[in-house]
Amino acid sequence: MNRQSNTYTIIYSTLLVIVVGVVLSVVYQALRPMQVENIANDTRRQILAAARIVPENGENVSELFNSHIKSSYIVGLNGERKQSSVAPFDVNVGLESKKPADQRLLPVFECSTPDGMKYIIPVYGTGLWGPIWGYIAFDKNGDTIYGAYFAHQGETPGLGAEIEKENFRNQFEGKDIFSATGNFTSVAVVKTGKEPQDKAWVHAVSGGTITSQGVQKMLFDSLEPYSAFLKTLSEACDAEKPETTENINEQDSKL
């Protein structure tokens, strides 16, 4: 065949595309399990980070996750545990956030820490340039935040991207999401000088107003459906409290 002909060029190009396509497909399939595992390990790392657990150099993330996460399950809007064909770890929180609250799958991860059992909940929202997400770990009272982790897809470096830094995340530790009367209030993300008096707050990222507002909305929209579940934790915690001297004296006065 004449190598200078158009027919030869077309046949050669076609065969080259087919061969390259097959090779790329084989490589992709061979590497796919590793890619899936790396994505899963990154998610495990983020969940643990909310509970202030950070893998040391060379430490296996999957083993660390399995040693600390004692249980995981899905709850409903009324706080009850729900059966689902989807494992809590595999729930696509981004897709669930677009559903009505009563139709969402709401995963919970119970994590053992040096400070006791913590309950980790995923959050998902929108920043300035794209999705933002994270995990919030609660004390066993279902009210006080133990730790927080946030990430983003494309927020501006030095501005909105600061939500992933410890200086911002650490502000959430110790904040309560319910008022003294038991109403869900979440946590406000505000500028200095705009601190509210009726709810917990943290300072917004300087220069990242829209991203900070996105975090505030994300927390409210993502945590509110868990309100009933978190209140069951609070009730269980109250039931575990030992009787105080005041309670004992009150009981004795009734005898």
PDB file of C-alpha atoms in Angstrom:
ATOM      1  CA  MET A   1       0.000   0.000   0.000  1.00  0.00           C
ATOM      2  CA  ASN A   2       1.189   3.459  -0.882  1.00  0.00           C
ATOM      3  CA  ARG A   3       2.188   5.131   2.368  1.00  0.00           C
ATOM      4  CA  GLN A   4       1.656   8.504   0.819  1.00  0.00           C
ATOM      5  CA  SER A   5      -1.978   7.828  -0.025  1.00  0.00           C
ATOM      6  CA  ASN A   6      -4.961   9.185   1.885  1.00  0.00           C
ATOM      7  CA  THR A   7      -6.253   5.639   2.415  1.00  0.00           C
ATOM      8  CA  TYR A   8      -3.074   4.617   4.218  1.00  0.00           C
ATOM      9  CA  THR A   9      -3.204   7.727   6.410  1.00  0.00           C
ATOM     10  CA  ILE A  10      -6.825   7.071   7.380  1.00  0.00           C
ATOM     11  CA  ILE A  11      -6.239   3.378   8.146  1.00  0.00           C
ATOM     12  CA  TYR A  12      -3.068   4.128  10.139  1.00  0.00           C
ATOM     13  CA  SER A  13      -4.769   6.877  12.150  1.00  0.00           C
ATOM     14  CA  THR A  14      -7.776   4.679  12.862  1.00  0.00           C
ATOM     15  CA  LEU A  15      -5.656   1.763  14.079  1.00  0.00           C
ATOM     16  CA  LEU A  16      -3.547   4.102  16.215  1.00  0.00           C
ATOM     17  CA  VAL A  17      -6.640   5.570  17.872  1.00  0.00           C
ATOM     18  CA  ILE A  18      -8.020   2.083  18.552  1.00  0.00           C
ATOM     19  CA  VAL A  19      -4.753   0.819  20.043  1.00  0.00           C
ATOM     20  CA  VAL A  20      -4.293   3.905  22.235  1.00  0.00           C
ATOM     21  CA  GLY A  21      -7.933   3.713  23.329  1.00  0.00           C
ATOM     22  CA  VAL A  22      -7.588   0.065  24.314  1.00  0.00           C
ATOM     23  CA  VAL A  23      -4.365   0.727  26.233  1.00  0.00           C
ATOM     24  CA  LEU A  24      -5.899   3.667  28.105  1.00  0.00           C
ATOM     25  CA  SER A  25      -8.985   1.618  28.917  1.00  0.00           C
ATOM     26  CA  VAL A  26      -6.881  -1.233  30.283  1.00  0.00           C
ATOM     27  CA  VAL A  27      -4.777   1.151  32.375  1.00  0.00           C
ATOM     28  CA  TYR A  28      -7.884   2.909  33.688  1.00  0.00           C
ATOM     29  CA  GLN A  29      -9.506  -0.375  34.709  1.00  0.00           C
ATOM     30  CA  ALA A  30      -6.279  -1.527  36.351  1.00  0.00           C
ATOM     31  CA  LEU A  31      -5.906   1.687  38.356  1.00  0.00           C
ATOM     32  CA  ARG A  32      -9.602   2.157  39.138  1.00  0.00           C
ATOM     33  CA  PRO A  33      -9.630   0.122  42.388  1.00  0.00           C
ATOM     34  CA  MET A  34      -6.669   2.164  43.649  1.00  0.00           C
ATOM     35  CA  GLN A  35      -8.411   5.424  42.710  1.00  0.00           C
ATOM     36  CA  VAL A  36     -11.606   4.374  44.483  1.00  0.00           C
ATOM     37  CA  GLU A  37      -9.645   3.402  47.601  1.00  0.00           C
ATOM     38  CA  ASN A  38      -7.754   6.708  47.599  1.00  0.00           C
ATOM     39  CA  ILE A  39     -11.039   8.639  47.388  1.00  0.00           C
ATOM     40  CA  ALA A  40     -12.490   6.546  50.213  1.00  0.00           C
ATOM     41  CA  ASN A  41      -9.410   7.110  52.372  1.00  0.00           C
ATOM     42  CA  ASP A  42      -9.633  10.858  51.813  1.00  0.00           C
ATOM     43  CA  THR A  43     -13.249  10.747  53.031  1.00  0.00           C
ATOM     44  CA  ARG A  44     -12.188   8.685  56.048  1.00  0.00           C
ATOM     45  CA  ARG A  45      -9.462  11.241  56.790  1.00  0.00           C
ATOM     46  CA  GLN A  46     -11.985  14.094  56.664  1.00  0.00           C
ATOM     47  CA  ILE A  47     -14.404  12.312  58.998  1.00  0.00           C
ATOM     48  CA  LEU A  48     -11.640  11.629  61.509  1.00  0.00           C
ATOM     49  CA  ALA A  49     -10.401  15.222  61.254  1.00  0.00           C
ATOM     50  CA  ALA A  50     -13.766  16.452  62.530  1.00  0.00           C
ATOM     51  CA  ALA A  51     -13.130  14.406  65.672  1.00  0.00           C
ATOM     52  CA  ARG A  52      -9.625  15.908  65.929  1.00  0.00           C
ATOM     53  CA  ILE A  53      -7.960  12.636  64.946  1.00  0.00           C
ATOM     54  CA  VAL A  54      -5.096  13.093  62.491  1.00  0.00           C
ATOM     55  CA  PRO A  55      -3.108  10.164  61.044  1.00  0.00           C
ATOM     56  CA  GLU A  56       0.576  10.247  61.831  1.00  0.00           C
ATOM     57  CA  ASN A  57       3.170   9.821  59.091  1.00  0.00           C
ATOM     58  CA  GLY A  58       2.867   6.376  57.575  1.00  0.00           C
ATOM     59  CA  GLU A  59      -0.250   5.499  59.574  1.00  0.00           C
ATOM     60  CA  ASN A  60      -2.869   3.565  57.633  1.00  0.00           C
ATOM     61  CA  VAL A  61      -5.976   5.755  57.336  1.00  0.00           C
ATOM     62  CA  SER A  62      -8.328   2.845  56.752  1.00  0.00           C
ATOM     63  CA  GLU A  63      -7.103   0.999  59.863  1.00  0.00           C
ATOM     64  CA  LEU A  64      -7.251   4.185  61.934  1.00  0.00           C
ATOM     65  CA  PHE A  65     -10.808   4.814  60.738  1.00  0.00           C
ATOM     66  CA  ASN A  66     -11.914   1.282  61.594  1.00  0.00           C
ATOM     67  CA  SER A  67     -10.369   1.505  65.048  1.00  0.00           C
ATOM     68  CA  HIS A  68     -12.137   4.760  65.939  1.00  0.00           C
ATOM     69  CA  ILE A  69     -15.486   4.567  64.118  1.00  0.00           C
ATOM     70  CA  LYS A  70     -17.435   2.162  66.291  1.00  0.00           C
ATOM     71  CA  SER A  71     -20.769   2.411  64.495  1.00  0.00           C
ATOM     72  CA  SER A  72     -22.484   4.161  61.606  1.00  0.00           C
ATOM     73  CA  TYR A  73     -26.134   4.352  60.665  1.00  0.00           C
ATOM     74  CA  ILE A  74     -28.770   6.443  58.931  1.00  0.00           C
ATOM     75  CA  VAL A  75     -31.421   8.392  60.807  1.00  0.00           C
ATOM     76  CA  GLY A  76     -34.696   9.979  59.755  1.00  0.00           C
ATOM     77  CA  LEU A  77     -36.183  13.401  60.349  1.00  0.00           C
ATOM     78  CA  ASN A  78     -37.779  12.217  63.606  1.00  0.00           C
ATOM     79  CA  GLY A  79     -34.474  10.961  64.953  1.00  0.00           C
ATOM     80  CA  GLU A  80     -35.199   7.287  64.399  1.00  0.00           C
ATOM     81  CA  ARG A  81     -32.711   4.920  62.804  1.00  0.00           C
ATOM     82  CA  LYS A  82     -33.670   3.895  59.289  1.00  0.00           C
ATOM     83  CA  GLN A  83     -32.941   0.843  57.186  1.00  0.00           C
ATOM     84  CA  SER A  84     -31.346   1.623  53.834  1.00  0.00           C
ATOM     85  CA  SER A  85     -29.747  -0.269  50.986  1.00  0.00           C
ATOM     86  CA  VAL A  86     -27.059   2.437  50.943  1.00  0.00           C
ATOM     87  CA  ALA A  87     -24.332   2.218  53.575  1.00  0.00           C
ATOM     88  CA  PRO A  88     -23.862   5.412  55.631  1.00  0.00           C
ATOM     89  CA  PHE A  89     -20.319   5.833  54.282  1.00  0.00           C
ATOM     90  CA  ASP A  90     -21.598   5.621  50.685  1.00  0.00           C
ATOM     91  CA  VAL A  91     -24.368   8.218  51.008  1.00  0.00           C
ATOM     92  CA  ASN A  92     -23.926  11.028  48.471  1.00  0.00           C
ATOM     93  CA  VAL A  93     -24.491  13.961  50.803  1.00  0.00           C
ATOM     94  CA  GLY A  94     -24.443  16.439  47.920  1.00  0.00           C
ATOM     95  CA  LEU A  95     -27.379  14.738  46.223  1.00  0.00           C
ATOM     96  CA  GLU A  96     -29.213  14.252  49.516  1.00  0.00           C
ATOM     97  CA  SER A  97     -28.927  17.964  50.329  1.00  0.00           C
ATOM     98  CA  LYS A  98     -31.059  18.758  47.270  1.00  0.00           C
ATOM     99  CA  LYS A  99     -33.950  16.601  48.521  1.00  0.00           C
ATOM    100  CA  PRO A 100     -36.682  17.693  50.932  1.00  0.00           C
ATOM    101  CA  ALA A 101     -35.495  17.167  54.507  1.00  0.00           C
ATOM    102  CA  ASP A 102     -37.968  14.358  55.181  1.00  0.00           C
ATOM    103  CA  GLN A 103     -36.653  12.375  52.198  1.00  0.00           C
ATOM    104  CA  ARG A 104     -32.954  12.582  52.933  1.00  0.00           C
ATOM    105  CA  LEU A 105     -30.648   9.820  54.064  1.00  0.00           C
ATOM    106  CA  LEU A 106     -28.927  11.284  57.128  1.00  0.00           C
ATOM    107  CA  PRO A 107     -25.730   9.395  58.031  1.00  0.00           C
ATOM    108  CA  VAL A 108     -24.186   9.422  61.501  1.00  0.00           C
ATOM    109  CA  PHE A 109     -20.745   8.123  62.516  1.00  0.00           C
ATOM    110  CA  GLU A 110     -20.006   7.250  66.138  1.00  0.00           C
ATOM    111  CA  CYS A 111     -16.351   7.911  66.858  1.00  0.00           C
ATOM    112  CA  SER A 112     -14.346   6.878  69.889  1.00  0.00           C
ATOM    113  CA  THR A 113     -11.893   9.573  71.007  1.00  0.00           C
ATOM    114  CA  PRO A 114      -9.710  10.177  74.074  1.00  0.00           C
ATOM    115  CA  ASP A 115     -12.479  12.556  75.196  1.00  0.00           C
ATOM    116  CA  GLY A 116     -15.239   9.987  74.854  1.00  0.00           C
ATOM    117  CA  MET A 117     -17.722   9.060  72.150  1.00  0.00           C
ATOM    118  CA  LYS A 118     -18.462  11.708  69.516  1.00  0.00           C
ATOM    119  CA  TYR A 119     -21.168  11.803  66.857  1.00  0.00           C
ATOM    120  CA  ILE A 120     -20.066  12.969  63.424  1.00  0.00           C
ATOM    121  CA  ILE A 121     -22.481  14.438  60.880  1.00  0.00           C
ATOM    122  CA  PRO A 122     -21.713  15.447  57.262  1.00  0.00           C
ATOM    123  CA  VAL A 123     -22.620  18.908  55.941  1.00  0.00           C
ATOM    124  CA  TYR A 124     -22.819  20.151  52.359  1.00  0.00           C
ATOM    125  CA  GLY A 125     -23.451  23.523  50.747  1.00  0.00           C
ATOM    126  CA  THR A 126     -22.335  26.101  48.199  1.00  0.00           C
ATOM    127  CA  GLY A 127     -19.566  28.679  48.430  1.00  0.00           C
ATOM    128  CA  LEU A 128     -18.640  31.457  46.032  1.00  0.00           C
ATOM    129  CA  TRP A 129     -17.261  29.313  43.196  1.00  0.00           C
ATOM    130  CA  GLY A 130     -18.587  25.843  43.877  1.00  0.00           C
ATOM    131  CA  PRO A 131     -19.440  23.176  46.451  1.00  0.00           C
ATOM    132  CA  ILE A 132     -18.249  23.331  50.036  1.00  0.00           C
ATOM    133  CA  TRP A 133     -18.623  20.457  52.485  1.00  0.00           C
ATOM    134  CA  GLY A 134     -17.399  19.097  55.761  1.00  0.00           C
ATOM    135  CA  TYR A 135     -18.107  17.134  58.918  1.00  0.00           C
ATOM    136  CA  ILE A 136     -19.180  18.280  62.387  1.00  0.00           C
ATOM    137  CA  ALA A 137     -18.453  16.193  65.483  1.00  0.00           C
ATOM    138  CA  PHE A 138     -20.737  16.580  68.511  1.00  0.00           C
ATOM    139  CA  ASP A 139     -20.290  15.702  72.153  1.00  0.00           C
ATOM    140  CA  LYS A 140     -22.611  13.058  73.502  1.00  0.00           C
ATOM    141  CA  ASN A 141     -24.991  15.799  74.692  1.00  0.00           C
ATOM    142  CA  GLY A 142     -25.967  16.294  71.033  1.00  0.00           C
ATOM    143  CA  ASP A 143     -25.526  20.048  71.350  1.00  0.00           C
ATOM    144  CA  THR A 144     -21.889  21.050  71.797  1.00  0.00           C
ATOM    145  CA  ILE A 145     -19.559  20.931  68.810  1.00  0.00           C
ATOM    146  CA  TYR A 146     -16.402  18.951  69.546  1.00  0.00           C
ATOM    147  CA  GLY A 147     -14.663  19.574  66.232  1.00  0.00           C
ATOM    148  CA  ALA A 148     -15.233  20.650  62.638  1.00  0.00           C
ATOM    149  CA  TYR A 149     -13.696  19.997  59.248  1.00  0.00           C
ATOM    150  CA  PHE A 150     -14.423  21.965  56.075  1.00  0.00           C
ATOM    151  CA  ALA A 151     -13.282  21.578  52.470  1.00  0.00           C
ATOM    152  CA  HIS A 152     -14.060  23.217  49.149  1.00  0.00           C
ATOM    153  CA  GLN A 153     -13.795  22.661  45.425  1.00  0.00           C
ATOM    154  CA  GLY A 154     -12.639  26.029  44.136  1.00  0.00           C
ATOM    155  CA  GLU A 155     -12.778  28.864  46.656  1.00  0.00           C
ATOM    156  CA  THR A 156     -10.267  31.687  46.269  1.00  0.00           C
ATOM    157  CA  PRO A 157      -6.854  30.979  47.875  1.00  0.00           C
ATOM    158  CA  GLY A 158      -6.176  33.309  50.784  1.00  0.00           C
ATOM    159  CA  LEU A 159      -9.850  34.302  50.969  1.00  0.00           C
ATOM    160  CA  GLY A 160     -12.746  31.829  50.891  1.00  0.00           C
ATOM    161  CA  ALA A 161     -10.324  28.890  50.842  1.00  0.00           C
ATOM    162  CA  GLU A 162      -9.385  29.801  54.425  1.00  0.00           C
ATOM    163  CA  ILE A 163     -12.410  27.844  55.649  1.00  0.00           C
ATOM    164  CA  GLU A 164     -10.273  24.709  55.480  1.00  0.00           C
ATOM    165  CA  LYS A 165      -7.602  26.181  57.770  1.00  0.00           C
ATOM    166  CA  GLU A 166      -7.416  25.377  61.481  1.00  0.00           C
ATOM    167  CA  ASN A 167      -7.734  29.029  62.499  1.00  0.00           C
ATOM    168  CA  PHE A 168     -11.271  29.072  61.120  1.00  0.00           C
ATOM    169  CA  ARG A 169     -12.289  25.519  61.986  1.00  0.00           C
ATOM    170  CA  ASN A 170     -11.105  25.660  65.588  1.00  0.00           C
ATOM    171  CA  GLN A 171     -13.547  28.486  66.339  1.00  0.00           C
ATOM    172  CA  PHE A 172     -16.422  26.014  66.238  1.00  0.00           C
ATOM    173  CA  GLU A 173     -15.156  23.925  69.133  1.00  0.00           C
ATOM    174  CA  GLY A 174     -17.376  24.307  72.176  1.00  0.00           C
ATOM    175  CA  LYS A 175     -20.218  26.074  70.333  1.00  0.00           C
ATOM    176  CA  ASP A 176     -23.799  24.967  71.053  1.00  0.00           C
ATOM    177  CA  ILE A 177     -26.347  24.674  68.256  1.00  0.00           C
ATOM    178  CA  PHE A 178     -29.427  24.800  70.493  1.00  0.00           C
ATOM    179  CA  SER A 179     -30.641  27.736  72.560  1.00  0.00           C
ATOM    180  CA  ALA A 180     -31.215  27.538  76.310  1.00  0.00           C
ATOM    181  CA  THR A 181     -34.888  26.838  75.561  1.00  0.00           C
ATOM    182  CA  GLY A 182     -34.035  23.936  73.243  1.00  0.00           C
ATOM    183  CA  ASN A 183     -34.611  25.629  69.895  1.00  0.00           C
ATOM    184  CA  PHE A 184     -32.255  24.846  67.035  1.00  0.00           C
ATOM    185  CA  THR A 185     -30.177  27.935  66.230  1.00  0.00           C
ATOM    186  CA  SER A 186     -27.056  26.513  64.529  1.00  0.00           C
ATOM    187  CA  VAL A 187     -23.910  28.684  64.501  1.00  0.00           C
ATOM    188  CA  ALA A 188     -23.686  32.143  62.952  1.00  0.00           C
ATOM    189  CA  VAL A 189     -20.636  33.082  60.851  1.00  0.00           C
ATOM    190  CA  VAL A 190     -20.310  36.847  61.219  1.00  0.00           C
ATOM    191  CA  LYS A 191     -18.000  39.814  60.754  1.00  0.00           C
ATOM    192  CA  THR A 192     -16.277  41.346  63.764  1.00  0.00           C
ATOM    193  CA  GLY A 193     -18.679  43.728  65.473  1.00  0.00           C
ATOM    194  CA  LYS A 194     -21.760  41.858  64.188  1.00  0.00           C
ATOM    195  CA  GLU A 195     -21.800  39.147  66.847  1.00  0.00           C
ATOM    196  CA  PRO A 196     -25.364  38.091  67.781  1.00  0.00           C
ATOM    197  CA  GLN A 197     -26.451  37.836  71.400  1.00  0.00           C
ATOM    198  CA  ASP A 198     -28.988  35.035  71.017  1.00  0.00           C
ATOM    199  CA  LYS A 199     -26.926  32.277  69.396  1.00  0.00           C
ATOM    200  CA  ALA A 200     -23.434  30.835  69.085  1.00  0.00           C
ATOM    201  CA  TRP A 201     -21.174  32.478  66.535  1.00  0.00           C
ATOM    202  CA  VAL A 202     -17.731  32.415  64.936  1.00  0.00           C
ATOM    203  CA  HIS A 203     -15.908  35.107  63.019  1.00  0.00           C
ATOM    204  CA  ALA A 204     -16.127  34.981  59.228  1.00  0.00           C
ATOM    205  CA  VAL A 205     -13.116  34.657  56.958  1.00  0.00           C
ATOM    206  CA  SER A 206     -11.655  38.075  56.225  1.00  0.00           C
ATOM    207  CA  GLY A 207     -12.352  38.908  52.585  1.00  0.00           C
ATOM    208  CA  GLY A 208     -14.410  35.751  52.137  1.00  0.00           C
ATOM    209  CA  THR A 209     -17.880  37.095  52.860  1.00  0.00           C
ATOM    210  CA  ILE A 210     -19.829  34.974  50.381  1.00  0.00           C
ATOM    211  CA  THR A 211     -17.990  31.777  51.314  1.00  0.00           C
ATOM    212  CA  SER A 212     -18.549  32.511  55.007  1.00  0.00           C
ATOM    213  CA  GLN A 213     -22.245  33.048  54.360  1.00  0.00           C
ATOM    214  CA  GLY A 214     -22.205  29.761  52.487  1.00  0.00           C
ATOM    215  CA  VAL A 215     -20.768  28.002  55.529  1.00  0.00           C
ATOM    216  CA  GLN A 216     -23.447  29.506  57.767  1.00  0.00           C
ATOM    217  CA  LYS A 217     -26.231  28.418  55.411  1.00  0.00           C
ATOM    218  CA  MET A 218     -24.636  24.992  54.961  1.00  0.00           C
ATOM    219  CA  LEU A 219     -24.574  24.402  58.704  1.00  0.00           C
ATOM    220  CA  PHE A 220     -28.177  25.446  59.219  1.00  0.00           C
ATOM    221  CA  ASP A 221     -29.570  23.526  56.240  1.00  0.00           C
ATOM    222  CA  SER A 222     -27.526  20.394  56.925  1.00  0.00           C
ATOM    223  CA  LEU A 223     -27.846  20.196  60.713  1.00  0.00           C
ATOM    224  CA  GLU A 224     -31.500  21.154  61.149  1.00  0.00           C
ATOM    225  CA  PRO A 225     -32.779  17.796  59.805  1.00  0.00           C
ATOM    226  CA  TYR A 226     -30.702  16.130  62.548  1.00  0.00           C
ATOM    227  CA  SER A 227     -32.360  18.174  65.315  1.00  0.00           C
ATOM    228  CA  ALA A 228     -34.593  15.384  66.569  1.00  0.00           C
ATOM    229  CA  PHE A 229     -31.735  12.883  66.565  1.00  0.00           C
ATOM    230  CA  LEU A 230     -29.428  15.258  68.424  1.00  0.00           C
ATOM    231  CA  LYS A 231     -32.113  15.889  71.023  1.00  0.00           C
ATOM    232  CA  THR A 232     -32.342  12.132  71.651  1.00  0.00           C
ATOM    233  CA  LEU A 233     -28.626  12.240  72.461  1.00  0.00           C
ATOM    234  CA  SER A 234     -29.261  15.120  74.843  1.00  0.00           C
ATOM    235  CA  GLU A 235     -32.062  13.224  76.573  1.00  0.00           C
ATOM    236  CA  ALA A 236     -29.903  10.117  76.905  1.00  0.00           C
ATOM    237  CA  CYS A 237     -27.084  12.241  78.312  1.00  0.00           C
ATOM    238  CA  ASP A 238     -29.398  13.827  80.870  1.00  0.00           C
ATOM    239  CA  ALA A 239     -30.636  10.395  81.915  1.00  0.00           C
ATOM    240  CA  GLU A 240     -27.054   9.327  82.630  1.00  0.00           C
ATOM    241  CA  LYS A 241     -26.336  12.277  84.925  1.00  0.00           C
ATOM    242  CA  PRO A 242     -25.993  11.293  88.603  1.00  0.00           C
ATOM    243  CA  GLU A 243     -28.457  12.750  91.037  1.00  0.00           C
ATOM    244  CA  THR A 244     -27.264  16.062  92.490  1.00  0.00           C
ATOM    245  CA  THR A 245     -27.502  16.961  96.184  1.00  0.00           C
ATOM    246  CA  GLU A 246     -30.277  19.376  95.279  1.00  0.00           C
ATOM    247  CA  ASN A 247     -32.288  16.599  93.621  1.00  0.00           C
ATOM    248  CA  ILE A 248     -31.747  14.263  96.567  1.00  0.00           C
ATOM    249  CA  ASN A 249     -32.871  16.910  99.065  1.00  0.00           C
ATOM    250  CA  GLU A 250     -35.910  17.627  96.912  1.00  0.00           C
ATOM    251  CA  GLN A 251     -36.838  13.956  96.908  1.00  0.00           C
ATOM    252  CA  ASP A 252     -36.326  13.691 100.705  1.00  0.00           C
ATOM    253  CA  SER A 253     -38.617  16.698 101.272  1.00  0.00           C
ATOM    254  CA  LYS A 254     -41.379  14.913  99.409  1.00  0.00           C
ATOM    255  CA  LEU A 255     -41.199  11.841 101.653  1.00  0.00           C
TER     256      LEU A 255
END
